[in-house]
Amino acid sequence: MYKYLKIGFLISLPVYGVVVLLASLLVESYLIEWIFALDYLYVIWPAFLISFFVIPISQALVVTQNSQAQMKWEVLRLLLLCVVSFICVVFLEASALQAVLSLVVSMGLAYISLIYIVIKVFKV
């Protein structure tokens, strides 16, 4: 698992750099009306990269007959996203970028909890 996490990180970091660089160059050169979207890209893209290697780890629970742990994590993740979305919209009246950032942070916390669950289940 640690080897897989390391490989995922080593692959995703350069990919993130290339995507951000290319997107910045393309938008600033040819698609100037999309300049506002770069902020969202910078916030959302790390979550996509993290999911690149976290999702297969979550499937390890199902493959090893620990689907109950997988289901609990999925339910908790869904609840976390719903609560964060509700708080951002209703109580904080957050801007769209702030709401997206809080959802990405929530997903990061969910992924960290998944790694904790996998370590606990496999007693690594």
Tab-separated table of C-alpha atoms in Angstrom, residues 36-105:
chain	number	residue	atom	x	y	z
A	36	PHE	CA	-11.479	33.211	-13.985
A	37	ALA	CA	-11.572	29.427	-14.411
A	38	LEU	CA	-7.891	29.061	-13.541
A	39	ASP	CA	-8.622	29.620	-9.851
A	40	TYR	CA	-11.064	26.721	-9.911
A	41	LEU	CA	-8.586	24.547	-11.775
A	42	TYR	CA	-5.901	25.175	-9.166
A	43	VAL	CA	-8.327	24.157	-6.423
A	44	ILE	CA	-10.035	21.177	-8.063
A	45	TRP	CA	-7.170	19.500	-9.895
A	46	PRO	CA	-5.323	18.274	-6.756
A	47	ALA	CA	-8.485	16.444	-5.694
A	48	PHE	CA	-8.589	14.644	-9.054
A	49	LEU	CA	-4.950	13.689	-8.705
A	50	ILE	CA	-5.418	12.389	-5.183
A	51	SER	CA	-8.350	10.270	-6.310
A	52	PHE	CA	-6.039	8.769	-8.947
A	53	PHE	CA	-4.426	6.594	-6.295
A	54	VAL	CA	-6.940	6.686	-3.429
A	55	ILE	CA	-9.821	5.082	-5.311
A	56	PRO	CA	-7.911	1.839	-6.007
A	57	ILE	CA	-6.995	1.707	-2.313
A	58	SER	CA	-10.680	1.921	-1.408
A	59	GLN	CA	-11.357	-1.020	-3.695
A	60	ALA	CA	-8.800	-3.041	-1.729
A	61	LEU	CA	-11.396	-3.175	1.047
A	62	VAL	CA	-13.971	-4.729	-1.259
A	63	VAL	CA	-11.497	-7.183	-2.794
A	64	THR	CA	-10.419	-8.389	0.650
A	65	GLN	CA	-13.998	-8.977	1.798
A	66	ASN	CA	-14.162	-5.775	3.880
A	67	SER	CA	-17.049	-4.241	1.991
A	68	GLN	CA	-18.686	-3.192	5.255
A	69	ALA	CA	-15.741	-0.893	6.031
A	70	GLN	CA	-15.915	0.414	2.456
A	71	MET	CA	-19.639	1.138	2.786
A	72	LYS	CA	-19.188	2.931	6.117
A	73	TRP	CA	-16.499	5.122	4.593
A	74	GLU	CA	-18.674	5.939	1.571
A	75	VAL	CA	-21.600	6.917	3.809
A	76	LEU	CA	-19.389	9.069	6.041
A	77	ARG	CA	-17.840	10.732	2.998
A	78	LEU	CA	-21.264	11.525	1.578
A	79	LEU	CA	-22.442	12.939	4.906
A	80	LEU	CA	-19.294	15.050	5.216
A	81	LEU	CA	-19.789	16.513	1.744
A	82	CYS	CA	-23.465	17.245	2.410
A	83	VAL	CA	-22.736	18.943	5.740
A	84	VAL	CA	-19.885	21.023	4.317
A	85	SER	CA	-22.000	22.060	1.327
A	86	PHE	CA	-24.888	23.025	3.586
A	87	ILE	CA	-22.653	25.039	5.913
A	88	CYS	CA	-20.981	26.843	3.021
A	89	VAL	CA	-24.211	27.800	1.320
A	90	VAL	CA	-26.564	28.461	4.231
A	91	PHE	CA	-24.418	29.693	7.101
A	92	LEU	CA	-21.293	31.131	5.513
A	93	GLU	CA	-22.822	32.353	2.260
A	94	ALA	CA	-19.496	31.459	0.716
A	95	SER	CA	-18.477	32.419	-2.781
A	96	ALA	CA	-18.348	29.679	-5.381
A	97	LEU	CA	-14.564	29.437	-5.116
A	98	GLN	CA	-14.701	29.214	-1.309
A	99	ALA	CA	-17.358	26.507	-1.509
A	100	VAL	CA	-15.306	24.485	-3.994
A	101	LEU	CA	-12.202	24.895	-1.833
A	102	SER	CA	-14.060	23.682	1.257
A	103	LEU	CA	-15.366	20.661	-0.662
A	104	VAL	CA	-11.853	19.815	-1.846
A	105	VAL	CA	-10.554	20.078	1.731
